[in-house]
Coordinates of C-alpha atoms in Angstrom, one line a residue:
Chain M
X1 CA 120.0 106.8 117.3
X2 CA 117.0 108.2 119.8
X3 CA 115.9 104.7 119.6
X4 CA 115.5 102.4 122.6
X5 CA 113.6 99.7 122.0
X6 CA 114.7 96.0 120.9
X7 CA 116.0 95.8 117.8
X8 CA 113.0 93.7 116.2
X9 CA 110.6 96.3 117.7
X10 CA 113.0 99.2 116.0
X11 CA 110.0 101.5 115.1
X12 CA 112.2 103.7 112.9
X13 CA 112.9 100.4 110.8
X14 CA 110.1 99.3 108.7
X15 CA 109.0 95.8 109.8
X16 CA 109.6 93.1 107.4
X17 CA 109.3 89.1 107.3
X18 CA 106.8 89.4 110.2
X19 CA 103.9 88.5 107.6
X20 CA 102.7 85.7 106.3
X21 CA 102.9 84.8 102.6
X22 CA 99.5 86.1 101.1
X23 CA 97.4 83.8 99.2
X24 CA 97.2 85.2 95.6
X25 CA 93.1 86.0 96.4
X26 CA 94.4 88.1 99.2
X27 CA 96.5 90.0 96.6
X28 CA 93.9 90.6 94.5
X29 CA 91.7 92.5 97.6
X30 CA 93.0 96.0 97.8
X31 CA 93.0 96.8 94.1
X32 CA 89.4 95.6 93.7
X33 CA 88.2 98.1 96.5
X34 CA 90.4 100.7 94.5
X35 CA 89.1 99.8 91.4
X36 CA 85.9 100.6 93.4
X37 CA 86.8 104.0 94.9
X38 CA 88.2 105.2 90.8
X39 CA 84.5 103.3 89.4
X40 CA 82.6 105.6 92.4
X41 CA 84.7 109.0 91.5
X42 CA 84.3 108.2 87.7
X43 CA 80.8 108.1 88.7
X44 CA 80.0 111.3 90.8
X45 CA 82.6 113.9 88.8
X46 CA 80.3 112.2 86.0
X47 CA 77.1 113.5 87.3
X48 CA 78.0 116.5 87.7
X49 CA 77.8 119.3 85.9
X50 CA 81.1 120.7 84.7
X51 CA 81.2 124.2 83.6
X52 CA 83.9 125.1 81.1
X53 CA 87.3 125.5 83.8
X54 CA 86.4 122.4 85.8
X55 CA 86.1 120.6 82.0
X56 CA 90.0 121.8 81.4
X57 CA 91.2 119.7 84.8
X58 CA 88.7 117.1 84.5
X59 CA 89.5 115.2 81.0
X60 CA 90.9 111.8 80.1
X61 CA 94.4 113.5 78.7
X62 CA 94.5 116.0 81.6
X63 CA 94.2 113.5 84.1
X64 CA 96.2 110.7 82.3
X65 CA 99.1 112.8 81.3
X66 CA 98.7 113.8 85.7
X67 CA 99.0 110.1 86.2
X68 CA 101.9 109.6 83.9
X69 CA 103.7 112.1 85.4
X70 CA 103.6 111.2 88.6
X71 CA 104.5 107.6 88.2
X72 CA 107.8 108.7 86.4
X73 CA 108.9 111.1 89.3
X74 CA 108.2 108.0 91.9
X75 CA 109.6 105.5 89.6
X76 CA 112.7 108.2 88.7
X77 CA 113.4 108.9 92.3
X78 CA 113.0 105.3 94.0
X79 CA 115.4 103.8 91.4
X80 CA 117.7 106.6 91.9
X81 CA 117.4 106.5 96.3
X82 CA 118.0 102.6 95.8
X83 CA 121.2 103.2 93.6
X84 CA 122.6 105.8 96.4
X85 CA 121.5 104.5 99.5
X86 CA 122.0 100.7 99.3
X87 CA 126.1 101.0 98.2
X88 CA 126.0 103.7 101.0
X89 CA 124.7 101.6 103.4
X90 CA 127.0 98.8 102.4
X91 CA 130.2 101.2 102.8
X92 CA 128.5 102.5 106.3
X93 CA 128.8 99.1 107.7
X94 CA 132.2 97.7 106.7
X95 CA 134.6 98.3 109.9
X96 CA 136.9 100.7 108.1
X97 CA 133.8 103.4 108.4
X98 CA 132.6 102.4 112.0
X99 CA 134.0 105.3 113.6
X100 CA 131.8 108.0 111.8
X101 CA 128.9 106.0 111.6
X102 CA 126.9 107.5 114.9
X103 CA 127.4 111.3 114.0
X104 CA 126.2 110.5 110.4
X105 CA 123.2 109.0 111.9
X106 CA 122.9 112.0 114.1
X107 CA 122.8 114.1 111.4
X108 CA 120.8 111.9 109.1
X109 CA 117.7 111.9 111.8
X110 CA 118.4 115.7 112.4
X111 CA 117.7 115.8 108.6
X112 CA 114.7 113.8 108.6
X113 CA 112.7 116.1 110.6
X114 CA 112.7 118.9 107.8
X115 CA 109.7 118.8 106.4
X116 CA 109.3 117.6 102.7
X117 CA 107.7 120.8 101.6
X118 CA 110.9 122.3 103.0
X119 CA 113.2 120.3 101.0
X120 CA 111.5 121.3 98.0
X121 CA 110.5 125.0 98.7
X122 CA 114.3 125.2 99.1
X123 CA 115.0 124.3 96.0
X124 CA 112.9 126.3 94.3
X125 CA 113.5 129.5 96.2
X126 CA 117.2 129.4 96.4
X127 CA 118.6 127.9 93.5
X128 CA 115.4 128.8 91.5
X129 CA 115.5 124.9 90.4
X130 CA 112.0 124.3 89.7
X131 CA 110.4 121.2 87.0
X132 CA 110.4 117.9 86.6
X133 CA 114.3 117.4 87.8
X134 CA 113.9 119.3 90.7
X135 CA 111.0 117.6 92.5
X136 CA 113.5 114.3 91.3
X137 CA 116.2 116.0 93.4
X138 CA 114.0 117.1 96.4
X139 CA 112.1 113.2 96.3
X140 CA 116.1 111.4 96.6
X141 CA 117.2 114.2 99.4
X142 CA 114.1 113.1 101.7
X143 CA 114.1 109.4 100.5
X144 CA 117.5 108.4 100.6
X145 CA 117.7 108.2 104.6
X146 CA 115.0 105.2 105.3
X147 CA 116.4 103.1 102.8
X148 CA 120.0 103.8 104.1
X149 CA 118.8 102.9 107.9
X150 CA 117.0 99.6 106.8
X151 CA 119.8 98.7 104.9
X152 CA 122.3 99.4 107.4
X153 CA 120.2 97.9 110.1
X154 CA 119.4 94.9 107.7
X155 CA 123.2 94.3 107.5
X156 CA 124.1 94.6 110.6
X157 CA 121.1 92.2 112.1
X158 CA 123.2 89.6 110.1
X159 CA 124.0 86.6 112.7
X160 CA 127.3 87.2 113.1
X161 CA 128.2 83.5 113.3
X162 CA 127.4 82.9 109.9
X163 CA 129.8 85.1 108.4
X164 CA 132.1 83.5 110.7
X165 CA 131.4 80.2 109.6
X166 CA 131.6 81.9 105.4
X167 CA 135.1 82.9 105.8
X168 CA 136.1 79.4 107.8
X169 CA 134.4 78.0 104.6
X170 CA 137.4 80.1 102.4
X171 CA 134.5 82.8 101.2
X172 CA 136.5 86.1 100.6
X173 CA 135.2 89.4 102.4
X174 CA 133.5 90.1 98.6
X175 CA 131.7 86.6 98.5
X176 CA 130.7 86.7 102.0
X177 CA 129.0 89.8 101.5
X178 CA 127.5 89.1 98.1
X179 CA 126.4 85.7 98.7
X180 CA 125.6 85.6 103.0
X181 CA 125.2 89.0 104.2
X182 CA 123.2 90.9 101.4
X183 CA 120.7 88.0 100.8
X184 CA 119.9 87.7 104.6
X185 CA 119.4 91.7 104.5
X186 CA 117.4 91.6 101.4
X187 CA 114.1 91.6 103.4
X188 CA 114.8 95.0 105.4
X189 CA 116.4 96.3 102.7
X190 CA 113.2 95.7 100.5
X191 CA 111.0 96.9 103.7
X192 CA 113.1 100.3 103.4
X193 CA 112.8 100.6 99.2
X194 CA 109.0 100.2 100.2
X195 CA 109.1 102.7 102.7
X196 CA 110.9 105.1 100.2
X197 CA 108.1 104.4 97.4
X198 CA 105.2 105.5 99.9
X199 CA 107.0 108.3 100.4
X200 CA 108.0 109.3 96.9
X201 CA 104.5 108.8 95.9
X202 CA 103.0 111.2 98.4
X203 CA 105.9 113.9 98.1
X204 CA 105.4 113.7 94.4
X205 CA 102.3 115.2 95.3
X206 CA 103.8 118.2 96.1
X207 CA 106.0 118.5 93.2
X208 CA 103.2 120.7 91.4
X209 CA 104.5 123.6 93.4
X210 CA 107.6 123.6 91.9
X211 CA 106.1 122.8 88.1
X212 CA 107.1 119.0 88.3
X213 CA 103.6 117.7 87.3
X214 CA 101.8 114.7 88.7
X215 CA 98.4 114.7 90.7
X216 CA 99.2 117.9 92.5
X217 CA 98.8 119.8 89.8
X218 CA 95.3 119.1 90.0
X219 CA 94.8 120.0 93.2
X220 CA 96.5 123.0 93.1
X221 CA 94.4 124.3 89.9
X222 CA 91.4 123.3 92.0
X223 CA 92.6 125.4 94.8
X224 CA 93.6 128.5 92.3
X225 CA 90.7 128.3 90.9
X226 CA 88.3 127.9 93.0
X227 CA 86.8 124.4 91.8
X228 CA 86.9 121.5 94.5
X229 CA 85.5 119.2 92.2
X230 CA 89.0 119.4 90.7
X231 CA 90.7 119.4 94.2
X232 CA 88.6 116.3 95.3
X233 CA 89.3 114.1 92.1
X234 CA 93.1 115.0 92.5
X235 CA 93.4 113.7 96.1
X236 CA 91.4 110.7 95.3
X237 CA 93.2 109.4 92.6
X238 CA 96.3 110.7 94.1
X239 CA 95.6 108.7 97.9
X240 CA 94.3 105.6 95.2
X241 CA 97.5 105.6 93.4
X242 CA 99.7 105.5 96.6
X243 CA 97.4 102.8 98.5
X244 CA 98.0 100.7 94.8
X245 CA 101.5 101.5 95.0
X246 CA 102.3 100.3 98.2
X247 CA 100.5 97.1 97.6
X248 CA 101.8 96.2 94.8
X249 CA 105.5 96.8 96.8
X250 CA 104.4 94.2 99.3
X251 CA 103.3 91.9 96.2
X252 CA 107.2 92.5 95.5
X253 CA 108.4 92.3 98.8
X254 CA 106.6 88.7 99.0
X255 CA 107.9 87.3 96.0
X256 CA 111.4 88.7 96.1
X257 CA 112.5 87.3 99.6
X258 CA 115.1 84.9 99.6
X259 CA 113.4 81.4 99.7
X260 CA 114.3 79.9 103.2
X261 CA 113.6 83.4 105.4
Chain P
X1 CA 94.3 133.2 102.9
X2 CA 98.4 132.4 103.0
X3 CA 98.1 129.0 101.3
X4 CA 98.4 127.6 97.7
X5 CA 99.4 130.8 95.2
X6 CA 98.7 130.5 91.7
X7 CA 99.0 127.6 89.2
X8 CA 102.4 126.4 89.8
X9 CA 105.0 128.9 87.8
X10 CA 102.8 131.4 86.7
X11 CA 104.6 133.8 89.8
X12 CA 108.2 133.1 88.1
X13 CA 107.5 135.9 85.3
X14 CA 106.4 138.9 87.1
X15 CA 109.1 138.2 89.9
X16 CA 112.3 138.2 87.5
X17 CA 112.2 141.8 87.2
X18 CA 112.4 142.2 91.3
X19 CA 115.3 139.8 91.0
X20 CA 117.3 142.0 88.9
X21 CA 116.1 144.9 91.3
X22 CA 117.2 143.3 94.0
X23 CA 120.6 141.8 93.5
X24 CA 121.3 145.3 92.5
X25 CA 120.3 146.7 96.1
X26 CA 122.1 144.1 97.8
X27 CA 125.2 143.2 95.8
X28 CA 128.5 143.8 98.0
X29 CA 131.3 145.7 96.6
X30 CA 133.7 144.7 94.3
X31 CA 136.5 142.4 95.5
X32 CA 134.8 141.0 99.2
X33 CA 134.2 137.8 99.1
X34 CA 133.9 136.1 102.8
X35 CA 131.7 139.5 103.9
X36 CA 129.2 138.1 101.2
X37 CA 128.4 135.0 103.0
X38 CA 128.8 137.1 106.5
X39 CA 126.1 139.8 105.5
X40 CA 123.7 136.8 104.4
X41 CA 123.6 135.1 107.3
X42 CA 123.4 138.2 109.2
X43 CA 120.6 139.5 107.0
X44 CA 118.4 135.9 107.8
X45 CA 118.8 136.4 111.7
X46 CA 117.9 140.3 111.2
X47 CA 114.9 138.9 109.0
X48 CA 114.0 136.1 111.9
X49 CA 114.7 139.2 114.5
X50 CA 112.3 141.5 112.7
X51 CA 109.3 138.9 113.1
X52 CA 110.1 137.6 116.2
X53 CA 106.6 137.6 117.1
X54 CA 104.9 136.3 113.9
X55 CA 108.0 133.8 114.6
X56 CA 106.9 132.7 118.1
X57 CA 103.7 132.9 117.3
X58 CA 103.6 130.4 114.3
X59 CA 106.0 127.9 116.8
X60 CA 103.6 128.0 119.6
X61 CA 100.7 127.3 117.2
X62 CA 103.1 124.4 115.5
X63 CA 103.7 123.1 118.6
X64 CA 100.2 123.4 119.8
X65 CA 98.6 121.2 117.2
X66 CA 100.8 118.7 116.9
X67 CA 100.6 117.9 120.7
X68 CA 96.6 118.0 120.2
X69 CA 97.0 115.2 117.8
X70 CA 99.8 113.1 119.6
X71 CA 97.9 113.2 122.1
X72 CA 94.9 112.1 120.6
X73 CA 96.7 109.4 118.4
X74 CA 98.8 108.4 121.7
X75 CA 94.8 107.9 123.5
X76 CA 93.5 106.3 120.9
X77 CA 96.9 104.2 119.8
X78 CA 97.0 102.7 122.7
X79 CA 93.5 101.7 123.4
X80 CA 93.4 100.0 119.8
X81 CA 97.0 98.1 120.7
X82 CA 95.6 96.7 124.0
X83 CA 92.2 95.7 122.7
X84 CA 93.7 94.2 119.7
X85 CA 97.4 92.3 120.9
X86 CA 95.8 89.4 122.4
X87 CA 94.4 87.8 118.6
X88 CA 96.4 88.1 116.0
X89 CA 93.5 88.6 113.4
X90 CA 92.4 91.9 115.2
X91 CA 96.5 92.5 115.6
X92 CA 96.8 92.4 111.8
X93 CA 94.0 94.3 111.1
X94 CA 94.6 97.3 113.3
X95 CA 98.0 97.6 111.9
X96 CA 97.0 96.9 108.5
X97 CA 94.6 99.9 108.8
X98 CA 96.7 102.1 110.1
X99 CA 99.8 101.6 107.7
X100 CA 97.0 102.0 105.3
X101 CA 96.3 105.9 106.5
X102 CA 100.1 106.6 107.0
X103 CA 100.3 105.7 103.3
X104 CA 97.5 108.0 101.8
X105 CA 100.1 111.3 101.3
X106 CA 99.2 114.4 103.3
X107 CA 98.4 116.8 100.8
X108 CA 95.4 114.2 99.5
X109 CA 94.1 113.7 103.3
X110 CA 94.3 117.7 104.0
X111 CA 92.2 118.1 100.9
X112 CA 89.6 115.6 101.4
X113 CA 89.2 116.3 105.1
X114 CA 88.7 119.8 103.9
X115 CA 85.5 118.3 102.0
X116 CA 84.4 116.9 105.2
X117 CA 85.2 119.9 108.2
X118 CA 86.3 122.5 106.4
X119 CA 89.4 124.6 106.2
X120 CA 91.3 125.5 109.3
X121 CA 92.7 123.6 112.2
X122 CA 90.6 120.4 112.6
X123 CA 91.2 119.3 109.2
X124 CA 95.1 119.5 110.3
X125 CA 94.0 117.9 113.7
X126 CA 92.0 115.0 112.1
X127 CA 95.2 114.0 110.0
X128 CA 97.8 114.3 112.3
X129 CA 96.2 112.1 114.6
X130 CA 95.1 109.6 111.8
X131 CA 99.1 109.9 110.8
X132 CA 100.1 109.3 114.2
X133 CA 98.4 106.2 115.6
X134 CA 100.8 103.3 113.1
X135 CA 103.5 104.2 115.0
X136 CA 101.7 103.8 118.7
X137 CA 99.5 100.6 117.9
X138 CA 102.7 98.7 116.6
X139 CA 104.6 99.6 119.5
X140 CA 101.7 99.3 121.8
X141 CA 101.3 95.7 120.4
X142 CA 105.0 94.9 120.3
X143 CA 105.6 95.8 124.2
X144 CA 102.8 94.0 125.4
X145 CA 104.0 90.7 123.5
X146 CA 107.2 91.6 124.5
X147 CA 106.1 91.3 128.3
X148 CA 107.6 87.9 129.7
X149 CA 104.5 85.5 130.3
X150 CA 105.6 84.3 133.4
X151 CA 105.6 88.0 135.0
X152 CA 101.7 88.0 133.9
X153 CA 101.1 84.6 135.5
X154 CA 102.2 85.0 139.0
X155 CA 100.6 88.3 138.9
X156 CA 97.1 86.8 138.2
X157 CA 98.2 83.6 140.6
X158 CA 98.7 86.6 143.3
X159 CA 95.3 87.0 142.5
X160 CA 95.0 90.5 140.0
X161 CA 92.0 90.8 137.8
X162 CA 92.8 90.8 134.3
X163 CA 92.4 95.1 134.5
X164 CA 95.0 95.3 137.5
X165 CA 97.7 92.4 135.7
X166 CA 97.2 95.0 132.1
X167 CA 97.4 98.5 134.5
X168 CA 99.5 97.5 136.6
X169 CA 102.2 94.3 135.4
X170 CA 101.4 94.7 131.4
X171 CA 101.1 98.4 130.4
X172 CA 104.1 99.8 132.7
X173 CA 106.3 96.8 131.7
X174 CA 105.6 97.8 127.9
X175 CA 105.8 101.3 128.3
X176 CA 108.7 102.2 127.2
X177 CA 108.4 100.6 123.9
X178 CA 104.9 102.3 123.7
X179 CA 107.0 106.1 124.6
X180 CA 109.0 105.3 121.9
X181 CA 106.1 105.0 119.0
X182 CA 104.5 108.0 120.7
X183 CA 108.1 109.4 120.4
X184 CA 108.1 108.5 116.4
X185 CA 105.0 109.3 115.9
X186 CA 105.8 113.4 116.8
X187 CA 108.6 113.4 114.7
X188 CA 106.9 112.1 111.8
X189 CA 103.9 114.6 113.0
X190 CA 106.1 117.6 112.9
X191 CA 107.0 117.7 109.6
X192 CA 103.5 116.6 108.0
X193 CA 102.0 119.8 110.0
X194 CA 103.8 122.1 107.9
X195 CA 101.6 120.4 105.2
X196 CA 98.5 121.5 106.9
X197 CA 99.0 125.4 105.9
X198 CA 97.1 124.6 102.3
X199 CA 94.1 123.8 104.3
X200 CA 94.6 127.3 106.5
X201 CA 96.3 125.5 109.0
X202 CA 98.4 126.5 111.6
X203 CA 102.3 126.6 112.0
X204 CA 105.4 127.1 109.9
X205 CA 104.0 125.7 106.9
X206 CA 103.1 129.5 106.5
X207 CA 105.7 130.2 106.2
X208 CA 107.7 127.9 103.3
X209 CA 104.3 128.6 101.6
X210 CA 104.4 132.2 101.7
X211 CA 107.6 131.9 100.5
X212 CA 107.3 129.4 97.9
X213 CA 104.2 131.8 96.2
X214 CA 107.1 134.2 96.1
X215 CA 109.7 132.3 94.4
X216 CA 112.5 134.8 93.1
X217 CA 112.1 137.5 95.4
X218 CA 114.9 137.7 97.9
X219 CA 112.3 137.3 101.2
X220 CA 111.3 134.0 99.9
X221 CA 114.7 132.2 100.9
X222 CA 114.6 133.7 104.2
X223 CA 111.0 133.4 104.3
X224 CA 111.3 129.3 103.5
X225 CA 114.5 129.2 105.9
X226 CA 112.9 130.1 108.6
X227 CA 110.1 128.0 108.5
X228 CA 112.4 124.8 108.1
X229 CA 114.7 125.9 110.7
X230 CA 111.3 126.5 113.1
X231 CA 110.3 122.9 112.3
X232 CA 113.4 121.5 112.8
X233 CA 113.4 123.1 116.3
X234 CA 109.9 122.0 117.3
X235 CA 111.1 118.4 116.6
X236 CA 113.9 119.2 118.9
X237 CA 112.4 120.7 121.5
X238 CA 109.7 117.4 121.5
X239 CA 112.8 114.9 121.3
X240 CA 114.0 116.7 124.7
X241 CA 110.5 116.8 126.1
X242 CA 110.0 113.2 125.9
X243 CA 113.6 112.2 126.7
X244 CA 112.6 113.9 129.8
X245 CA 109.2 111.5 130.1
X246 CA 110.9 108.6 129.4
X247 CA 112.7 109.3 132.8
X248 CA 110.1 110.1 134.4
X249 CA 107.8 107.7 133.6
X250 CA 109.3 104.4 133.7
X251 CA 108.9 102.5 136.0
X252 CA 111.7 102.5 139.1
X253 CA 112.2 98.6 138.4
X254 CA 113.1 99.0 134.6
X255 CA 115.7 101.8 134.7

């Protein structure tokens, strides 16, 4: 890892259990100014006037079925990153794997700095795998590497003395990883399954070049056709729709942490 | 205009007849199976050969903006972590903000910056550096936190004003936490710039573009390839460039 600071100040790691428990008001904050910015777009795509292409993009079964679309390829992919990276991250830290751990590492930050575009361009041009699946393929590929660093750094941040004292309680090398070590990594962990759905929702974005669907597809017909009205509302919903997404993961993140961390 | 082709799809029909075409052209003969995979790879370095100086070209303009913006982001990063670390309200809220811009997704920002500037470079420019500042301010924040209190208090009880302790006890002793986020922040702002070419942008995004628009014709592989491969070796090529400045620049008492 390239990384040199203290682990707490691990910049590649997403923070976690630095923040306060919010209030409930506090939760209720960001979606209202959302709800705002939809109300406010609703409002100014209303006043115009749409001629008859903009009026094909611009309807409520367009843009819901956009909506839809997008939230299954997020919710799809994150599911599936979780269900890959956490057991890898669990095999990555058990001692019998130590030895290949670095170059994997190596490799899996090598990795990161292809460009999600890239991942799914390549798809699409060399194994002409293009839809819904695909983009699901090309999402997992890029997300699966956060969650499998915060898990493996969430493990491994484990005080090692209380593993110690598991197995001097008679805890087997299952228990003491089911009931000590997982628990206390849950809130990195969860950190990283946040950090994958932020970037699921914005790479989903992208999936309209490769005819997955979602919010991109707007955008892109706005491009092809000229129309930025159709662009605009595409980005805005789609930058809304991330913004909600993310807060409603640290809603999750709040209330899922172990009580006592 | 190299960005966004068609609806999504509508270039798959008329390209599966130069598939056909083409796999005839190129097929190997009968019976050879390893000089299959030799003549591919050969045939991407003879394509990357060919263009070597749309190649350069797009990598110096890559590596051009992005260190426009990580400079900028690294400027105003930094600024924002030390006028914010010392209360934790203005803390929160810088880092709060900032998270909040990492999260909108690039295509969305490109597209409503385009609203605002325009197509071209500074919409790419304005992004990049919005992407870039999370990574700085948290580390910025973290370092000077991180800077052992005592340290700070002899240095004002030798007398420093509060700018000398920051410039000259404070800022080197965080720095290289704060190289780091700067460090972070170009990896992360490598890969979003390819995202800039639907806004006209510059850079390798070209080039997966280009290639994506012509899905099923043979260039478009080798057209994609490289432009992943020429990312991937601008982020190298920064990681070595600020392993370098790390070296440099930390301070002789630290190393």
């Amino acid at each position: 890892m390239t990384v040199s600071a203290p682990a707490g100040a691990d910049p590649l790691v997403s923070a976690a259990g630095d923040r306060p428990r919010r209030a409930w008001i506090g939760w209720l904050a960001l979606p209202a100014v959302l709800a705002l910015v939809c109300l406010g777009l609703w409002l100014y795509v209303g006043s115009q006037p749409l001629d008859s292409i903009e009026a094909r993009s611009l309807n409520a079964s367009t843009i819901s079925e956009a909506v839809v679309r997008h939230v299954q390829l997020t919710a799809v992919s994150t599911v599936l990153v979780v269900g890959l990276a956490v057991p890898l991250g669990i095999l990555l830290t058990r001692p019998f794997t130590r030895r290949f751990r670095g170059a994997l590492l190596t490799v899996a930050n090598i990795g990161q700095a292809v460009p999600t575009i890239g991942v799914l361009a390549l798809l699409a041009v060399a194994f002409l795998f293009l839809g819904f699946w695909s983009a699901v393929v090309g999402l997992v590929l890029y997300a699966v590497l956060p969650v499998l660093r915060n898990t493996m750094v969430g493990l491994e941040q484990v005080d090692p003395t209380v593993l110690e004292a598991g197995r001097g309680m008679g805890l087997s090398t299952g228990q003491v990883l089911r009931r000590l070590e997982l628990p206390l990594a849950v809130p990195v962990i969860l950190a990283g399954v946040r950090t994958a759905l932020v970037i699921n929702v914005g790479t989903a974005t992208l999936a309209a070049y490769i005819n997955g669907g979602g919010l991109g597809t707007l955008i892109v017909a706005g491009f092809s056709t000229n129309r930025f009205l159709v662009s605009l509302t595409g980005a805005v919903l789609t930058a809304v729709l991330a913004l909600f997404v993310d807060h409603l993961a640290g809603v999750a993140e709040d209330v899922l942490r172990p009580k006592g961390l | 205009m190299t960005a966004p082709g068609g609806p999504p799809g509508c270039e798959r029909v008329p390209c599966s007849g130069i598939v056909g075409a083409d796999q005839r052209r190129r097929s190997p003969p009968v019976g050879s199976e390893a000089p299959t995979r030799g003549a591919t790879t050969l045939d991407f370095v003879d394509f990357v050969w060919d263009r070597r100086d749309d190649v350069l070209q797009r990598g110096i303009e890559h590596i051009g903006v992005v260190a426009v913006s990580v400079a900028l982001s690294a400027v105003l990063g930094v600024l924002l972590g030390v006028l914010s670390y010392r209360s934790p309200t203005a803390r929160t809220a810088a880092i709060a903000v900032t998270g909040a811009f990492l999260t909108i997704p690039s295509f969305a920002l490109f597209v409503l910056l385009l609203g605002i500037v325009g197509l071209g470079t500074t919409p790419v420019v304005i992004a990049l550096t919005m992407y870039g500042l999370l990574p700085v301010v948290r580390n910025t924040v973290t370092g000077l936190l991180s800077v052992d209190p005592a340290v700070v208090e002899s240095a004002q009880g030798m007398g420093l004003s509060r700018w000398q302790r920051l410039r000259r006890i404070e800022l080197p002793l965080a720095w290289p936490i704060v190289l780091t986020g700067i460090r972070v922040s170009t990896v992360i702002l490598v890969g979003i710039a390819a995202i800039g070419a639907v806004v006209n942008g510059p850079g390798y995004g070209n080039l997966i573009f280009t290639g994506l628009a012509r899905v099923g014709a043979p260039v478009a592989v080798d057209l994609v390839l490289t432009g992943i491969v020429g990312v991937v070796v601008v982020a190298v090529l920064f990681d070595a460039v600020f392993t370098l400045l790390g070296k440099l620049t930390t301070s002789k008492g630290l190393r």
